[in-house]
Coordinates of C-alpha atoms and ligand atoms in Angstrom, one line a residue:
X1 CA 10.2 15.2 30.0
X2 CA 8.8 18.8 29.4
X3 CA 5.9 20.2 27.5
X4 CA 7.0 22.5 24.9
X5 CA 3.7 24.7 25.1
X6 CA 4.6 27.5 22.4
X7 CA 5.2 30.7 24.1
X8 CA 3.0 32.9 21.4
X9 CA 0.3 31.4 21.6
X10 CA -2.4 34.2 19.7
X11 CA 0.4 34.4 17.0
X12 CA 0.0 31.0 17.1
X13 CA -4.0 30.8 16.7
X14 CA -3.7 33.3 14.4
X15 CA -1.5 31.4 11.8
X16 CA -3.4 28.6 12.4
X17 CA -6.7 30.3 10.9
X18 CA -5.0 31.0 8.1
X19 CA -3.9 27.2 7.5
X20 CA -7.2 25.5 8.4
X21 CA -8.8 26.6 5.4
X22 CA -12.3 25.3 4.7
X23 CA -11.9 23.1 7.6
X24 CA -12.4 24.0 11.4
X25 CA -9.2 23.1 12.4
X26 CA -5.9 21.1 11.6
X27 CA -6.7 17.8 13.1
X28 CA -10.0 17.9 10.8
X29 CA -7.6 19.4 7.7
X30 CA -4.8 16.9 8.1
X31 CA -7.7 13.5 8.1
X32 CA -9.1 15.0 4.9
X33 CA -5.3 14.6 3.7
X34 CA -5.3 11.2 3.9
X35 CA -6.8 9.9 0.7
X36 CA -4.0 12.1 -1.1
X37 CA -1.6 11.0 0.9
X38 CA -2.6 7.0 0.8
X39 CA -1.9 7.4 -3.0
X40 CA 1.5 8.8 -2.9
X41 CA 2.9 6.7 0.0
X42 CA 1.8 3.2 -2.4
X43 CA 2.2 4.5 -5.8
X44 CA 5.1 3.6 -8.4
X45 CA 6.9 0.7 -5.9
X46 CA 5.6 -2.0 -8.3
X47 CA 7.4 -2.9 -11.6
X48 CA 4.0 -3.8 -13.4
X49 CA 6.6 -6.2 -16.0
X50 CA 7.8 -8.4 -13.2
X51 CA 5.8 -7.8 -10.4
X52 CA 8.5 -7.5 -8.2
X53 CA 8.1 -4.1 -5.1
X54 CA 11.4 -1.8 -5.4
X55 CA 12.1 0.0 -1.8
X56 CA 15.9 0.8 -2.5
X57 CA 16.2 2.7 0.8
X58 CA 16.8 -0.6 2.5
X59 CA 20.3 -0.9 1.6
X60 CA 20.4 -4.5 2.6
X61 CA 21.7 -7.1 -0.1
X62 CA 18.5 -10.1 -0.5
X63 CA 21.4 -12.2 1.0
X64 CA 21.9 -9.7 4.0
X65 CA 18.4 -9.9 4.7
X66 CA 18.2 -13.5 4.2
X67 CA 20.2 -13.5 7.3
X68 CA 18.3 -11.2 9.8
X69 CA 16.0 -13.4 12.4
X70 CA 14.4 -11.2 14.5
X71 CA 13.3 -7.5 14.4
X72 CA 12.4 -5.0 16.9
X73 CA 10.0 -2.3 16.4
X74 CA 10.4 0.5 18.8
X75 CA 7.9 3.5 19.1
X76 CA 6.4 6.0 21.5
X77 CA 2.3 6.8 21.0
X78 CA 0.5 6.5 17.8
X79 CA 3.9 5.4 16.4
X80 CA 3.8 2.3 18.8
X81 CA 0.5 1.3 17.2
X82 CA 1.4 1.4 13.5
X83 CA 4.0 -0.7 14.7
X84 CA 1.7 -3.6 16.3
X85 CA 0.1 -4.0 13.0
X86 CA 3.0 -4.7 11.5
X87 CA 4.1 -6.5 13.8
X88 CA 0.9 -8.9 12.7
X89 CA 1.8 -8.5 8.6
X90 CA 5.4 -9.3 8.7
X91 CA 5.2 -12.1 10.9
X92 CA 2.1 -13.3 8.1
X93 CA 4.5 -12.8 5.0
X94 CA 7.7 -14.0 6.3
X95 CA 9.6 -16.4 8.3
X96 CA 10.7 -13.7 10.8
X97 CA 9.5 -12.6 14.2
X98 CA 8.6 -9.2 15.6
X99 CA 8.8 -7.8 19.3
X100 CA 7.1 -4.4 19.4
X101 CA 8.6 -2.2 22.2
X102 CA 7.2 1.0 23.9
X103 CA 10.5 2.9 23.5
X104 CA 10.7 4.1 27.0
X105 CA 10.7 0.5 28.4
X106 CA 13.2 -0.8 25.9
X107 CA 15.8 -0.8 28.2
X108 CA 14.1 -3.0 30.8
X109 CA 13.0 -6.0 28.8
X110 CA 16.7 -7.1 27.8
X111 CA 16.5 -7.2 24.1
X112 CA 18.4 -9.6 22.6
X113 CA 20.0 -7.8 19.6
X114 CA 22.9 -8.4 17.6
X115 CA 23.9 -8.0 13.9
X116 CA 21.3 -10.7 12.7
X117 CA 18.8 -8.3 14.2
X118 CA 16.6 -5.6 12.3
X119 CA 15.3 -2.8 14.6
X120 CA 12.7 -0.6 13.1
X121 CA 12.5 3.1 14.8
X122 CA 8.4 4.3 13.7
X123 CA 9.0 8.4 14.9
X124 CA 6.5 10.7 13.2
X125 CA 8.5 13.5 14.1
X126 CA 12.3 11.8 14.6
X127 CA 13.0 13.5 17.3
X128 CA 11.2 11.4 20.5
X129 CA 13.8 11.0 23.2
X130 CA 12.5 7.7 24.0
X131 CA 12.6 5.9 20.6
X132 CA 16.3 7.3 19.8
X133 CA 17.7 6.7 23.1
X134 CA 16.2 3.1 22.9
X135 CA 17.4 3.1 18.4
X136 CA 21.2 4.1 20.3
X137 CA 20.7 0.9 22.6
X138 CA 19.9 -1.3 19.6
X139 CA 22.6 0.2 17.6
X140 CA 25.4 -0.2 19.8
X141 CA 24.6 -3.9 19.8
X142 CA 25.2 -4.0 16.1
X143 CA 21.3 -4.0 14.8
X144 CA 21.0 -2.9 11.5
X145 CA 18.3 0.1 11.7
X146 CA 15.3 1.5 10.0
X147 CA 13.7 4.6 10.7
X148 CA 10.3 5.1 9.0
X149 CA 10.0 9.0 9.9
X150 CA 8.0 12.0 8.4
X151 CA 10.6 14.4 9.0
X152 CA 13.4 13.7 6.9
X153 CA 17.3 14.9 8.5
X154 CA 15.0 14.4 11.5
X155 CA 18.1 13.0 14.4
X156 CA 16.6 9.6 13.8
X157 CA 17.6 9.6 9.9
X158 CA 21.1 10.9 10.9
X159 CA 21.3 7.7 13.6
X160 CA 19.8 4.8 11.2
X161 CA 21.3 3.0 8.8
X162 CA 18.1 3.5 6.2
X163 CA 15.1 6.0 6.1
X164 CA 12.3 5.5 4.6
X165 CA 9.9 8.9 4.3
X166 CA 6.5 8.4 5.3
X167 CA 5.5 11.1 3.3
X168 CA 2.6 12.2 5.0
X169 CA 4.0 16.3 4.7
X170 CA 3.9 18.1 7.9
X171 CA 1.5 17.2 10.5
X172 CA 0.6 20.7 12.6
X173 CA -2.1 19.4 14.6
X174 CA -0.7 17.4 18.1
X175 CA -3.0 14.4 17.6
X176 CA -1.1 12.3 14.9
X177 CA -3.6 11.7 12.2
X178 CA -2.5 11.1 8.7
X179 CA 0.8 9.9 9.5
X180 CA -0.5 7.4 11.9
X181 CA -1.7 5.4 7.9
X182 CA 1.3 6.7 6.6
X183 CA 3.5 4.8 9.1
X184 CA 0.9 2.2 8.2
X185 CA 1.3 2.0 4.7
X186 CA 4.6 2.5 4.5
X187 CA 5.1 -0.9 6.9
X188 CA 2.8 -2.5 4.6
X189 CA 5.2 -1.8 1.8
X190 CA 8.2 -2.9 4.2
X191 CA 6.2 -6.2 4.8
X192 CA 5.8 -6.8 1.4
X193 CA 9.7 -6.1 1.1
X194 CA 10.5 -8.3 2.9
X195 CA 8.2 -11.3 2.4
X196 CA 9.3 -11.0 -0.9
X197 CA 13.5 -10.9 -0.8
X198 CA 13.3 -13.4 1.9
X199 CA 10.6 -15.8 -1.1
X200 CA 8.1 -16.3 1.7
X201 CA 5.8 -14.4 -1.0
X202 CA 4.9 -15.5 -4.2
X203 CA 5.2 -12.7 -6.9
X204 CA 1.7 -13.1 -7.6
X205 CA 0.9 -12.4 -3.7
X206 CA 2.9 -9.7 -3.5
X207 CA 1.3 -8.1 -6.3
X208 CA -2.1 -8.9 -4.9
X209 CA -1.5 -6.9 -1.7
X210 CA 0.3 -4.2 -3.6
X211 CA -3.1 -4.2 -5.3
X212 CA -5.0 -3.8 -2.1
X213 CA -2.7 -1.1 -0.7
X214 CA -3.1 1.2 -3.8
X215 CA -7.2 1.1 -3.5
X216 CA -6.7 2.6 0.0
X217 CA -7.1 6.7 -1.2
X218 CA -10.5 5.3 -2.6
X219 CA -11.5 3.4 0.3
X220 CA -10.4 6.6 3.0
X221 CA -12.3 8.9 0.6
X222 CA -15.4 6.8 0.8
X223 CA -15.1 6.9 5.0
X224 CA -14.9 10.5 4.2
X225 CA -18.4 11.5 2.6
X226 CA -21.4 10.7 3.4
X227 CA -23.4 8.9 5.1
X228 CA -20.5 7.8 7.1
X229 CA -19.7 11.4 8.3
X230 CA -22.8 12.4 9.4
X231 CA -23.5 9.2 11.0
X232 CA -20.3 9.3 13.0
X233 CA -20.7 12.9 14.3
X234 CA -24.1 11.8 15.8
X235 CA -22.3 8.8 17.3
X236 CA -20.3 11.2 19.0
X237 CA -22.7 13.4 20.4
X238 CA -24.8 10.7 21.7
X239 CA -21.3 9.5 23.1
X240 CA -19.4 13.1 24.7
X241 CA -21.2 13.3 27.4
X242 CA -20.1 9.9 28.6
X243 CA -17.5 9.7 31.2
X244 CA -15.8 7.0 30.1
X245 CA -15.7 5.3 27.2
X246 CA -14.6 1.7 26.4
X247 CA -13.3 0.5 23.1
X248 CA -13.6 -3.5 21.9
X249 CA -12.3 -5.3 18.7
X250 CA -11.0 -8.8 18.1
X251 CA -7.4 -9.5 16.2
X252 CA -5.6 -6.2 14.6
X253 CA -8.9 -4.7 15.3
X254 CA -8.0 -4.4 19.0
X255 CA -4.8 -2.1 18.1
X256 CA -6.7 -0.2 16.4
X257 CA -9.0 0.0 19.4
X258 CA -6.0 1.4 21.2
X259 CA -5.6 3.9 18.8
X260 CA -8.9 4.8 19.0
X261 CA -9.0 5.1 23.2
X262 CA -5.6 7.3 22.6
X263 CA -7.1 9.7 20.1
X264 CA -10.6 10.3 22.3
X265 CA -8.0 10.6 25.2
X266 CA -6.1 13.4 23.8
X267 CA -8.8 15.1 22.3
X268 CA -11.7 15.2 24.3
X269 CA -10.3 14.4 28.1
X270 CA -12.5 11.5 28.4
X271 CA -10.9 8.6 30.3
X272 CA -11.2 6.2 27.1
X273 CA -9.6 2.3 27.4
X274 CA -9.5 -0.3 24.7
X275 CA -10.0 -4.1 25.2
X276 CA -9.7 -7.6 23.1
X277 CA -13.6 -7.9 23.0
X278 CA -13.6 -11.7 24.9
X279 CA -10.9 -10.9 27.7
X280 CA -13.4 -7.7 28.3
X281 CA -15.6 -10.4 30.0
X282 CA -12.6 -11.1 32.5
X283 CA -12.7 -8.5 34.7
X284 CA -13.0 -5.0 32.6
X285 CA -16.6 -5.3 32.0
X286 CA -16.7 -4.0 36.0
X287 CA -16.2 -1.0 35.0
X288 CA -19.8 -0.5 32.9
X289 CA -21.9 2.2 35.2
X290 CA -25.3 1.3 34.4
X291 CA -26.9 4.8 35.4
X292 CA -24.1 6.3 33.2
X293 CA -24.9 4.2 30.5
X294 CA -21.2 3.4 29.6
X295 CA -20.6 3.8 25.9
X296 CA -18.9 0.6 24.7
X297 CA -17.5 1.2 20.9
X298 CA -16.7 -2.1 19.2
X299 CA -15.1 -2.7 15.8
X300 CA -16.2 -6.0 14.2
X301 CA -13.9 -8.4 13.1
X302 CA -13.2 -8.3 9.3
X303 CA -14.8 -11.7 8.7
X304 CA -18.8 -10.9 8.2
X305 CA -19.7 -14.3 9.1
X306 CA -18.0 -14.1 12.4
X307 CA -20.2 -13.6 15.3
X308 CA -18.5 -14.2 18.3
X309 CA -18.8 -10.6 19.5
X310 CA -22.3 -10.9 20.0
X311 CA -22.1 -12.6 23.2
X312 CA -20.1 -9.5 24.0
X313 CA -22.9 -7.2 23.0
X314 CA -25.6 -8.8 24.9
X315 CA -24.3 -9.1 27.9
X316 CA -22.9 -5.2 27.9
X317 CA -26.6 -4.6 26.9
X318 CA -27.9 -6.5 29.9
X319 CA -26.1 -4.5 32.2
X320 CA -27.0 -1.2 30.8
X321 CA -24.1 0.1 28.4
X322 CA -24.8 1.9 25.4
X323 CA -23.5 -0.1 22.3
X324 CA -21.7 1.8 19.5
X325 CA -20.8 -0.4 16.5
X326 CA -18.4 0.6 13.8
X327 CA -18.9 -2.3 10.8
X328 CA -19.1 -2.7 6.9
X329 CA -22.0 -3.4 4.9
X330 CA -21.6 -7.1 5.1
X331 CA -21.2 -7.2 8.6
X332 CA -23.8 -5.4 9.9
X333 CA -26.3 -8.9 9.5
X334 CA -24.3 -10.4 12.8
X335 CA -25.3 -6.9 15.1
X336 CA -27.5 -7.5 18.0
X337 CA -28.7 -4.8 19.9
X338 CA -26.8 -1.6 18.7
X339 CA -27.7 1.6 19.7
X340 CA -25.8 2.8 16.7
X341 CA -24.3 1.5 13.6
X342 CA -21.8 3.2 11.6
X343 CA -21.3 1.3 8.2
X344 CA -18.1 1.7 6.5
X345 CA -17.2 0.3 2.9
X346 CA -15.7 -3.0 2.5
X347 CA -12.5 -3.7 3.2
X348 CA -9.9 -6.8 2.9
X349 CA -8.2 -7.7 5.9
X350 CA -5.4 -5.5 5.1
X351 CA -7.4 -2.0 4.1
X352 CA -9.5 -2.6 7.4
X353 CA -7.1 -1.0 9.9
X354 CA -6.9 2.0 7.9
X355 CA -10.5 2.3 7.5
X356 CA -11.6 1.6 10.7
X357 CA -8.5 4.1 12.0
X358 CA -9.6 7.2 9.9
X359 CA -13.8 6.2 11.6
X360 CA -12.0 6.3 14.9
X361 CA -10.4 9.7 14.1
X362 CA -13.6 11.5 12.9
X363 CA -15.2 10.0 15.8
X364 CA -12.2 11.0 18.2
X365 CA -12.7 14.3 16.8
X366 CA -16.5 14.9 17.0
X367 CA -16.6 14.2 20.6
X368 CA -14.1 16.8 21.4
X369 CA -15.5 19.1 19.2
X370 CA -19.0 18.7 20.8
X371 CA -17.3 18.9 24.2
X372 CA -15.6 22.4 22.9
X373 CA -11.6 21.2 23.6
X374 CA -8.9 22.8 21.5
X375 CA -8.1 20.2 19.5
X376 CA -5.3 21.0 17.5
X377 CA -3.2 21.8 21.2
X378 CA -4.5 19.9 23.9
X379 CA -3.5 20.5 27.1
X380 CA -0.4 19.7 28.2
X381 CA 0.3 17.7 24.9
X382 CA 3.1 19.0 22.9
X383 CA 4.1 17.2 19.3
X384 CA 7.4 16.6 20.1
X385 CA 8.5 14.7 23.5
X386 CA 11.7 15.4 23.9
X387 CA 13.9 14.5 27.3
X388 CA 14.8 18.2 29.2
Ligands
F6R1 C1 -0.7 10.8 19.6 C2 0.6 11.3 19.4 C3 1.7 10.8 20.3 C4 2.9 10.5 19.4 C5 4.1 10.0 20.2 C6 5.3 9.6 19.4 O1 -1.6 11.4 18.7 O2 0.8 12.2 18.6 O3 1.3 9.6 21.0 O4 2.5 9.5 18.5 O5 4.5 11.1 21.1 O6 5.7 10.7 18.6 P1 6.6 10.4 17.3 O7 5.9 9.6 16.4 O8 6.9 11.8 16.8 O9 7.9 9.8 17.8

């Protein structure tokens, strides 16, 4: 693998000045994109008359689909993520089942593919070595493929069978922001695909969720003004000077943990991990440093009658972390013992990993900013990872 720092580097900051605009930089630019870009990924797929989703770059027959049994979704990153939660919708609307496969590793966990096999390809950029060198593997055992991409006549659109544009426009910043819920939404909309042609959705469902999906510029917007700004950035600086920080969540929640512990990585240099919040109590929870006062950032699960984090919380309290808790307005009755609350607006099950994400971004982003990283190109990071 190399890094392909860019060689002009003042040219470089230089332009970038120019295309921050109001904002301080790309990463914070491209997150404010997000409501915009929410809208167009969901809008005009649903035939109001019939209520039946249209995605006619699948090129699949419903009788060719009919007949797939098993998809692979392959992905480096931020990519790999957006594929975990769909890995959790499609397998909720149809009959099918989903392995989700860091690309790299493809190749050692003997996929089973053949031509009743879908394999989705999730590349922001279409151009990771890793995800087409494993996208060749699955082809030349006759899986039909997908690539949901941003950069269309990317190599990965030339090498699948079907593109579908993610249409989140061109990402500048390295950390993968808005086409992280891109990827998102767009696999939402494949989900729905498919539950539909395969009738493991009723017309009326699928027109529920489609429902859900287009409120999700309004929802990001909300997560974008205030009070949940302001309350996020002082989450982060009473987190940045931590040095290590450990992320908790329960059910879809826990990928987007992941994502979370990714994003602080990148940015900020802090050694960040994410956990399922119960199997934390097996072993990780080790790792709190009482006279560091470990920051543990905890998403609560979508049901606000759920409490079963707060055993969680109280005994991390007991041993001296400092508790961080991103929840909605509902939720925030079941939370014990926070140091800080960040309330987002309601969410269904199926907004809340783009809600929470986009928190987890701003938050990502505030720490690095207080620690004073470049953010748009941090160190050794490049956008594209591409095999020397
Ligand atoms: C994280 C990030 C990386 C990429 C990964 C895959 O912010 O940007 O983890 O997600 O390198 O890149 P693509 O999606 O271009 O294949």
């Amino acid at each position: 693998m190399t890094d392909q720092a860019n060689p002009n580097l003042s040219a470089l900051a230089a332009k970038t000045a120019q295309e921050t605009g109001e904002f301080p930089n790309l990463m914070l630019k491209e997150i404010f994109e997000q409501p915009r870009v929410l809208r167009e990924v969901v809008a005009g797929r649903l035939d109001q008359a019939t209520n039946r989703l249209t995605l006619n770059e699948v090129t699949l027959t419903s009788e060719q689909l009919a007949e797939i049994r098993h998809i692979y979704i392959i992905a480096c990153g931020t990519s790999s993520h957006a594929g975990l939660i769909a890995k959790d919708l499609i397998e909720r609307w149809t009959d099918l089942t989903v392995d989700v496969q860091i690309a790299s590793e493809f190749v050692f966990n003997r996929p089973q593919t053949a031509n009743d096999t879908m394999a989705i390809a999730i590349s922001q950029s279409g151009e990771t070595s890793d995800t087409l060198n494993a996208l060749r593997q699955a082809r030349a055992n006759n899986a039909y493929i997908i690539a949901i991409t941003n950069v269309l006549g990317s190599t990965i659109t030339v090498e699948s069978d079907a593109t579908i544009n993610v249409k989140a426009e061109v990402e500048a910043a390295v950390p993968a922001t808005k086409s992280y819920t891109a990827q998102l939404a767009t696999l939402a909309l494949l989900a729905l695909y498919l539950g539909q042609e395969r009738q493991t959705l009723t017309s009326d469902q699928v027109a529920e969720y489609y429902s859900e999906l287009s409120e999700l510029g309004d929802k990001i917007a909300l997560v974008l003004s205030q009070p949940s700004l302001e309350s996020i950035t002082k989450a982060a600086q009473f987190t940045a000077e931590a040095k290590s920080v450990l992320f908790l969540g329960r059910g879809n929640s826990v990928t987007t943990c992941k994502e979370g512990a990714l994003k602080l990585k990148e940015t900020s240099y802090l050694h960040a991990e994410a956990f399922p919040a119960l199997e934390f109590l097996h072993g990780p929870i080790a790792l709190i440093e009482p006279e560091d006062a470990t920051p543990i950032v905890a998403l609560l699960p979508v049901d606000p009658n759920d409490d079963s984090m707060n055993n969680v919380f109280d005994r991390v309290k007991s041993y001296g972390a400092r508790l961080v808790v991103f929840a909605t307005t509902s939720a925030t009755k079941s939370i014990q013992n926070a140091d800080r609350v960040i309330i987002l607006p309601e969410a269904s099950a199926l907004q809340t990993p783009f809600v929470t994400a986009v928190a987890l971004q701003l938050f990502a982003h505030d720490i690095a900013t207080s620690l004073n990283r470049d953010i748009d190109r941090p160190r050794y990071l490049s956008k594209v990872v591409v095999e020397e």
